[in-house]
Amino acid sequence: MPRAPQPLPATPPSHDPVSDMVASVLTDIEARLGEQQGWDRPPRLFMLSLRPPRVEVEFIPEVVWNPTGINPADALMYHAEALPPVPPLLVPSEVHEDSVFAVGFMFEGWNKPTDVELPPELRMLRDSGERVNHLLPKHQEVRIVHAVDLNQRDFHIVRARGGQPRLSVAGQKGARELEGTIPVALGRFVHALNNGPGQQAKNPAPAPQM
């Protein structure tokens, strides 16, 4: 059943209403459906759609995208690999009513504190593609809400257990450079939702100027 959390003011506000919408809804999702409900919760995949005067949040049941219960990041990438990669050059798109303008994912995991160096044996494992943060004696439990919008901009909230959330918004000061499986998968999902045959028919490209 689609849910529509009441967005909070974006932090910090910008002159980009789409960016503010995504940041506001992610902030609300992390606070109400993350921190207020507590830790050790299942991951949640969701889509943001414009339904004036509000943004609608639709959660996709985990049984749909991860029926076998594998690592959530691997499950997302399994589906993403069946979709075309995002072109390196994108023509900026506008948000249309009823369109999915961002895809997000809330999950818990282990983070490496910035003052901790990986031992050589764990560095070798990491470089071979293994996950190693949970093997560190000083690993840190975190909740992350990550989203990518239709123009492939990243939005990222991180809260360490017992701490305060940190928001990173693409294009704003201090925005984090994000890599890895999850941002790639979210980027492919939102690109496919906005560039599939159905969307192209609904929002055809403008005719070339003669």
PDB file of C-alpha atoms in Angstrom:
ATOM      1  CA  MET A   1       0.000   0.000   0.000  1.00  0.00           C
ATOM      2  CA  PRO A   2       1.587   3.329  -0.975  1.00  0.00           C
ATOM      3  CA  ARG A   3       2.473   5.577   1.918  1.00  0.00           C
ATOM      4  CA  ALA A   4       2.982   9.330   1.846  1.00  0.00           C
ATOM      5  CA  PRO A   5       5.037  10.638   4.774  1.00  0.00           C
ATOM      6  CA  GLN A   6       4.655  14.364   5.330  1.00  0.00           C
ATOM      7  CA  PRO A   7       7.907  15.898   4.050  1.00  0.00           C
ATOM      8  CA  LEU A   8      10.011  17.983   6.426  1.00  0.00           C
ATOM      9  CA  PRO A   9      11.867  21.117   5.267  1.00  0.00           C
ATOM     10  CA  ALA A  10      14.954  20.149   3.278  1.00  0.00           C
ATOM     11  CA  THR A  11      18.238  20.595   5.153  1.00  0.00           C
ATOM     12  CA  PRO A  12      19.789  22.782   3.921  1.00  0.00           C
ATOM     13  CA  PRO A  13      17.246  24.419   1.548  1.00  0.00           C
ATOM     14  CA  SER A  14      18.318  25.140  -2.011  1.00  0.00           C
ATOM     15  CA  HIS A  15      16.989  26.786  -5.139  1.00  0.00           C
ATOM     16  CA  ASP A  16      16.234  23.387  -6.666  1.00  0.00           C
ATOM     17  CA  PRO A  17      12.702  22.229  -5.752  1.00  0.00           C
ATOM     18  CA  VAL A  18      13.281  18.641  -6.966  1.00  0.00           C
ATOM     19  CA  SER A  19      16.413  18.288  -4.854  1.00  0.00           C
ATOM     20  CA  ASP A  20      14.555  19.715  -1.868  1.00  0.00           C
ATOM     21  CA  MET A  21      11.675  17.258  -2.352  1.00  0.00           C
ATOM     22  CA  VAL A  22      13.980  14.245  -2.376  1.00  0.00           C
ATOM     23  CA  ALA A  23      16.006  15.443   0.618  1.00  0.00           C
ATOM     24  CA  SER A  24      12.861  16.244   2.601  1.00  0.00           C
ATOM     25  CA  VAL A  25      11.214  12.872   2.035  1.00  0.00           C
ATOM     26  CA  LEU A  26      14.410  10.922   2.788  1.00  0.00           C
ATOM     27  CA  THR A  27      14.822  12.888   6.019  1.00  0.00           C
ATOM     28  CA  ASP A  28      11.282  11.992   7.032  1.00  0.00           C
ATOM     29  CA  ILE A  29      11.632   8.323   6.086  1.00  0.00           C
ATOM     30  CA  GLU A  30      14.825   7.953   8.142  1.00  0.00           C
ATOM     31  CA  ALA A  31      13.302   9.707  11.154  1.00  0.00           C
ATOM     32  CA  ARG A  32       9.831   8.130  11.225  1.00  0.00           C
ATOM     33  CA  LEU A  33      10.291   4.737   9.626  1.00  0.00           C
ATOM     34  CA  GLY A  34      13.896   4.296  10.742  1.00  0.00           C
ATOM     35  CA  GLU A  35      14.813   5.944  14.024  1.00  0.00           C
ATOM     36  CA  GLN A  36      11.333   5.938  15.578  1.00  0.00           C
ATOM     37  CA  GLN A  37      10.779   2.257  14.753  1.00  0.00           C
ATOM     38  CA  GLY A  38      14.226   1.248  15.978  1.00  0.00           C
ATOM     39  CA  TRP A  39      17.088  -0.856  14.701  1.00  0.00           C
ATOM     40  CA  ASP A  40      17.364  -4.352  13.283  1.00  0.00           C
ATOM     41  CA  ARG A  41      14.677  -3.684  10.710  1.00  0.00           C
ATOM     42  CA  PRO A  42      14.517  -5.180   7.203  1.00  0.00           C
ATOM     43  CA  PRO A  43      15.727  -3.147   4.218  1.00  0.00           C
ATOM     44  CA  ARG A  44      13.172  -1.118   2.265  1.00  0.00           C
ATOM     45  CA  LEU A  45      13.166  -0.314  -1.437  1.00  0.00           C
ATOM     46  CA  PHE A  46      10.894   2.551  -2.464  1.00  0.00           C
ATOM     47  CA  MET A  47       9.954   4.926  -5.276  1.00  0.00           C
ATOM     48  CA  LEU A  48       9.053   8.624  -5.111  1.00  0.00           C
ATOM     49  CA  SER A  49       6.297   9.877  -7.414  1.00  0.00           C
ATOM     50  CA  LEU A  50       4.847  13.339  -7.831  1.00  0.00           C
ATOM     51  CA  ARG A  51       1.154  13.449  -6.911  1.00  0.00           C
ATOM     52  CA  PRO A  52       0.421  17.161  -6.419  1.00  0.00           C
ATOM     53  CA  PRO A  53       0.230  18.601  -3.852  1.00  0.00           C
ATOM     54  CA  ARG A  54       2.355  15.852  -2.307  1.00  0.00           C
ATOM     55  CA  VAL A  55       5.088  13.365  -2.981  1.00  0.00           C
ATOM     56  CA  GLU A  56       3.928   9.762  -2.786  1.00  0.00           C
ATOM     57  CA  VAL A  57       6.239   7.072  -1.423  1.00  0.00           C
ATOM     58  CA  GLU A  58       5.604   3.539  -2.644  1.00  0.00           C
ATOM     59  CA  PHE A  59       7.439   0.734  -0.838  1.00  0.00           C
ATOM     60  CA  ILE A  60       8.171  -2.426  -2.813  1.00  0.00           C
ATOM     61  CA  PRO A  61       7.797  -5.610  -0.718  1.00  0.00           C
ATOM     62  CA  GLU A  62      11.100  -7.397  -0.147  1.00  0.00           C
ATOM     63  CA  VAL A  63       9.614 -10.665  -1.400  1.00  0.00           C
ATOM     64  CA  VAL A  64       9.339  -9.022  -4.835  1.00  0.00           C
ATOM     65  CA  TRP A  65      12.968  -7.913  -5.221  1.00  0.00           C
ATOM     66  CA  ASN A  66      14.713 -10.405  -2.904  1.00  0.00           C
ATOM     67  CA  PRO A  67      12.633 -13.607  -2.764  1.00  0.00           C
ATOM     68  CA  THR A  68      15.589 -15.834  -1.844  1.00  0.00           C
ATOM     69  CA  GLY A  69      16.851 -13.636   1.008  1.00  0.00           C
ATOM     70  CA  ILE A  70      20.374 -13.019  -0.282  1.00  0.00           C
ATOM     71  CA  ASN A  71      22.433  -9.955   0.638  1.00  0.00           C
ATOM     72  CA  PRO A  72      20.169  -6.973  -0.217  1.00  0.00           C
ATOM     73  CA  ALA A  73      22.846  -5.174  -2.232  1.00  0.00           C
ATOM     74  CA  ASP A  74      23.420  -8.295  -4.319  1.00  0.00           C
ATOM     75  CA  ALA A  75      19.662  -8.676  -4.843  1.00  0.00           C
ATOM     76  CA  LEU A  76      19.373  -5.113  -6.147  1.00  0.00           C
ATOM     77  CA  MET A  77      22.299  -5.585  -8.504  1.00  0.00           C
ATOM     78  CA  TYR A  78      20.847  -8.853  -9.788  1.00  0.00           C
ATOM     79  CA  HIS A  79      17.820  -6.924 -11.090  1.00  0.00           C
ATOM     80  CA  ALA A  80      19.858  -3.917 -12.192  1.00  0.00           C
ATOM     81  CA  GLU A  81      22.123  -6.022 -14.391  1.00  0.00           C
ATOM     82  CA  ALA A  82      19.090  -6.897 -16.519  1.00  0.00           C
ATOM     83  CA  LEU A  83      18.598  -3.182 -17.298  1.00  0.00           C
ATOM     84  CA  PRO A  84      20.564  -0.995 -19.706  1.00  0.00           C
ATOM     85  CA  PRO A  85      23.416   0.987 -18.130  1.00  0.00           C
ATOM     86  CA  VAL A  86      22.895   4.701 -17.621  1.00  0.00           C
ATOM     87  CA  PRO A  87      24.445   6.678 -20.514  1.00  0.00           C
ATOM     88  CA  PRO A  88      27.486   8.750 -19.524  1.00  0.00           C
ATOM     89  CA  LEU A  89      25.821  11.886 -20.912  1.00  0.00           C
ATOM     90  CA  LEU A  90      22.246  12.646 -19.902  1.00  0.00           C
ATOM     91  CA  VAL A  91      19.914  15.382 -21.070  1.00  0.00           C
ATOM     92  CA  PRO A  92      18.443  16.883 -17.861  1.00  0.00           C
ATOM     93  CA  SER A  93      14.820  15.847 -17.379  1.00  0.00           C
ATOM     94  CA  GLU A  94      11.950  17.557 -15.630  1.00  0.00           C
ATOM     95  CA  VAL A  95       9.661  15.909 -13.103  1.00  0.00           C
ATOM     96  CA  HIS A  96       6.213  15.182 -14.514  1.00  0.00           C
ATOM     97  CA  GLU A  97       3.091  14.447 -12.542  1.00  0.00           C
ATOM     98  CA  ASP A  98       2.661  10.707 -11.834  1.00  0.00           C
ATOM     99  CA  SER A  99       6.257   9.974 -12.864  1.00  0.00           C
ATOM    100  CA  VAL A 100       8.761   8.178 -10.621  1.00  0.00           C
ATOM    101  CA  PHE A 101      11.402  10.831 -10.106  1.00  0.00           C
ATOM    102  CA  ALA A 102      13.617   8.988  -7.601  1.00  0.00           C
ATOM    103  CA  VAL A 103      14.272   5.466  -6.328  1.00  0.00           C
ATOM    104  CA  GLY A 104      15.580   4.941  -2.796  1.00  0.00           C
ATOM    105  CA  PHE A 105      16.757   2.255  -0.424  1.00  0.00           C
ATOM    106  CA  MET A 106      16.935   2.223   3.392  1.00  0.00           C
ATOM    107  CA  PHE A 107      19.115  -0.435   5.002  1.00  0.00           C
ATOM    108  CA  GLU A 108      21.415  -1.156   7.924  1.00  0.00           C
ATOM    109  CA  GLY A 109      25.014  -2.210   7.740  1.00  0.00           C
ATOM    110  CA  TRP A 110      28.515  -1.905   9.121  1.00  0.00           C
ATOM    111  CA  ASN A 111      30.709   1.134   8.588  1.00  0.00           C
ATOM    112  CA  LYS A 112      34.461   1.564   8.982  1.00  0.00           C
ATOM    113  CA  PRO A 113      35.272   4.547  11.224  1.00  0.00           C
ATOM    114  CA  THR A 114      37.508   7.067   9.486  1.00  0.00           C
ATOM    115  CA  ASP A 115      40.284   6.604  12.061  1.00  0.00           C
ATOM    116  CA  VAL A 116      40.502   2.831  11.505  1.00  0.00           C
ATOM    117  CA  GLU A 117      42.868   1.346   8.941  1.00  0.00           C
ATOM    118  CA  LEU A 118      42.165  -2.003   7.339  1.00  0.00           C
ATOM    119  CA  PRO A 119      44.733  -4.668   8.225  1.00  0.00           C
ATOM    120  CA  PRO A 120      46.564  -6.065   5.168  1.00  0.00           C
ATOM    121  CA  GLU A 121      44.616  -9.347   5.190  1.00  0.00           C
ATOM    122  CA  LEU A 122      41.256  -7.522   5.233  1.00  0.00           C
ATOM    123  CA  ARG A 123      42.449  -5.123   2.552  1.00  0.00           C
ATOM    124  CA  MET A 124      43.214  -8.103   0.312  1.00  0.00           C
ATOM    125  CA  LEU A 125      39.748  -9.522   0.946  1.00  0.00           C
ATOM    126  CA  ARG A 126      38.104  -6.182   0.196  1.00  0.00           C
ATOM    127  CA  ASP A 127      40.087  -5.765  -3.023  1.00  0.00           C
ATOM    128  CA  SER A 128      38.884  -9.208  -4.121  1.00  0.00           C
ATOM    129  CA  GLY A 129      35.261  -8.091  -3.740  1.00  0.00           C
ATOM    130  CA  GLU A 130      34.518  -9.426  -0.244  1.00  0.00           C
ATOM    131  CA  ARG A 131      32.675  -7.395   2.414  1.00  0.00           C
ATOM    132  CA  VAL A 132      34.980  -6.849   5.380  1.00  0.00           C
ATOM    133  CA  ASN A 133      33.675  -4.004   7.565  1.00  0.00           C
ATOM    134  CA  HIS A 134      31.838  -6.408   9.864  1.00  0.00           C
ATOM    135  CA  LEU A 135      35.152  -8.146  10.599  1.00  0.00           C
ATOM    136  CA  LEU A 136      36.745  -5.039  12.124  1.00  0.00           C
ATOM    137  CA  PRO A 137      36.906  -4.984  15.937  1.00  0.00           C
ATOM    138  CA  LYS A 138      35.768  -1.322  15.923  1.00  0.00           C
ATOM    139  CA  HIS A 139      33.061  -1.625  13.276  1.00  0.00           C
ATOM    140  CA  GLN A 140      30.164   0.815  13.530  1.00  0.00           C
ATOM    141  CA  GLU A 141      26.489  -0.001  12.947  1.00  0.00           C
ATOM    142  CA  VAL A 142      24.806   2.488  10.613  1.00  0.00           C
ATOM    143  CA  ARG A 143      21.453   3.092   8.980  1.00  0.00           C
ATOM    144  CA  ILE A 144      21.651   4.445   5.445  1.00  0.00           C
ATOM    145  CA  VAL A 145      18.945   5.945   3.247  1.00  0.00           C
ATOM    146  CA  HIS A 146      20.189   6.329  -0.303  1.00  0.00           C
ATOM    147  CA  ALA A 147      18.319   7.638  -3.345  1.00  0.00           C
ATOM    148  CA  VAL A 148      19.083   8.529  -6.945  1.00  0.00           C
ATOM    149  CA  ASP A 149      16.846  10.906  -8.885  1.00  0.00           C
ATOM    150  CA  LEU A 150      15.942  10.898 -12.573  1.00  0.00           C
ATOM    151  CA  ASN A 151      18.977  13.089 -13.354  1.00  0.00           C
ATOM    152  CA  GLN A 152      21.298  10.602 -11.587  1.00  0.00           C
ATOM    153  CA  ARG A 153      21.958  12.800  -8.563  1.00  0.00           C
ATOM    154  CA  ASP A 154      22.773  11.012  -5.296  1.00  0.00           C
ATOM    155  CA  PHE A 155      21.102  11.703  -1.944  1.00  0.00           C
ATOM    156  CA  HIS A 156      22.490  10.023   1.141  1.00  0.00           C
ATOM    157  CA  ILE A 157      21.589   9.957   4.846  1.00  0.00           C
ATOM    158  CA  VAL A 158      23.803   8.102   7.319  1.00  0.00           C
ATOM    159  CA  ARG A 159      23.047   7.637  11.017  1.00  0.00           C
ATOM    160  CA  ALA A 160      25.420   5.717  13.267  1.00  0.00           C
ATOM    161  CA  ARG A 161      23.628   3.845  16.023  1.00  0.00           C
ATOM    162  CA  GLY A 162      23.152   6.293  18.887  1.00  0.00           C
ATOM    163  CA  GLY A 163      24.156   9.267  16.738  1.00  0.00           C
ATOM    164  CA  GLN A 164      22.600  11.979  14.606  1.00  0.00           C
ATOM    165  CA  PRO A 165      21.842  11.677  10.882  1.00  0.00           C
ATOM    166  CA  ARG A 166      24.122  13.251   8.294  1.00  0.00           C
ATOM    167  CA  LEU A 167      22.583  14.341   5.005  1.00  0.00           C
ATOM    168  CA  SER A 168      24.538  14.581   1.756  1.00  0.00           C
ATOM    169  CA  VAL A 169      22.838  16.157  -1.268  1.00  0.00           C
ATOM    170  CA  ALA A 170      24.384  16.056  -4.735  1.00  0.00           C
ATOM    171  CA  GLY A 171      25.496  19.483  -5.883  1.00  0.00           C
ATOM    172  CA  GLN A 172      25.617  20.955  -2.396  1.00  0.00           C
ATOM    173  CA  LYS A 173      28.705  21.729  -0.347  1.00  0.00           C
ATOM    174  CA  GLY A 174      30.280  18.677   1.229  1.00  0.00           C
ATOM    175  CA  ALA A 175      28.354  16.167  -0.899  1.00  0.00           C
ATOM    176  CA  ARG A 176      29.888  12.701  -0.746  1.00  0.00           C
ATOM    177  CA  GLU A 177      31.265  10.906  -3.776  1.00  0.00           C
ATOM    178  CA  LEU A 178      29.367   7.616  -3.706  1.00  0.00           C
ATOM    179  CA  GLU A 179      30.437   4.364  -5.305  1.00  0.00           C
ATOM    180  CA  GLY A 180      29.410   0.749  -5.080  1.00  0.00           C
ATOM    181  CA  THR A 181      26.621  -1.627  -5.920  1.00  0.00           C
ATOM    182  CA  ILE A 182      23.653   0.212  -4.432  1.00  0.00           C
ATOM    183  CA  PRO A 183      24.012   3.623  -6.157  1.00  0.00           C
ATOM    184  CA  VAL A 184      24.616   1.885  -9.492  1.00  0.00           C
ATOM    185  CA  ALA A 185      21.482  -0.237  -9.061  1.00  0.00           C
ATOM    186  CA  LEU A 186      19.280   2.681  -7.963  1.00  0.00           C
ATOM    187  CA  GLY A 187      20.536   4.747 -10.882  1.00  0.00           C
ATOM    188  CA  ARG A 188      19.600   2.027 -13.371  1.00  0.00           C
ATOM    189  CA  PHE A 189      16.159   1.563 -11.800  1.00  0.00           C
ATOM    190  CA  VAL A 190      15.159   5.224 -11.980  1.00  0.00           C
ATOM    191  CA  HIS A 191      16.641   5.611 -15.470  1.00  0.00           C
ATOM    192  CA  ALA A 192      14.660   2.618 -16.759  1.00  0.00           C
ATOM    193  CA  LEU A 193      11.447   3.897 -15.156  1.00  0.00           C
ATOM    194  CA  ASN A 194      11.850   7.217 -16.939  1.00  0.00           C
ATOM    195  CA  ASN A 195      13.148   5.963 -20.277  1.00  0.00           C
ATOM    196  CA  GLY A 196      11.222   2.776 -20.971  1.00  0.00           C
ATOM    197  CA  PRO A 197       8.812   2.477 -23.935  1.00  0.00           C
ATOM    198  CA  GLY A 198       5.817   3.531 -21.844  1.00  0.00           C
ATOM    199  CA  GLN A 199       7.481   6.683 -20.554  1.00  0.00           C
ATOM    200  CA  GLN A 200       8.827   7.630 -23.972  1.00  0.00           C
ATOM    201  CA  ALA A 201       5.300   7.458 -25.373  1.00  0.00           C
ATOM    202  CA  LYS A 202       3.952   9.560 -22.498  1.00  0.00           C
ATOM    203  CA  ASN A 203       6.739  12.159 -22.656  1.00  0.00           C
ATOM    204  CA  PRO A 204       8.102  12.114 -26.240  1.00  0.00           C
ATOM    205  CA  ALA A 205      11.370  13.873 -26.955  1.00  0.00           C
ATOM    206  CA  PRO A 206      10.957  17.376 -28.438  1.00  0.00           C
ATOM    207  CA  ALA A 207      11.161  17.626 -32.209  1.00  0.00           C
ATOM    208  CA  PRO A 208      14.525  18.854 -33.512  1.00  0.00           C
ATOM    209  CA  GLN A 209      14.689  22.516 -34.481  1.00  0.00           C
ATOM    210  CA  MET A 210      14.976  23.028 -38.235  1.00  0.00           C
TER     211      MET A 210
END
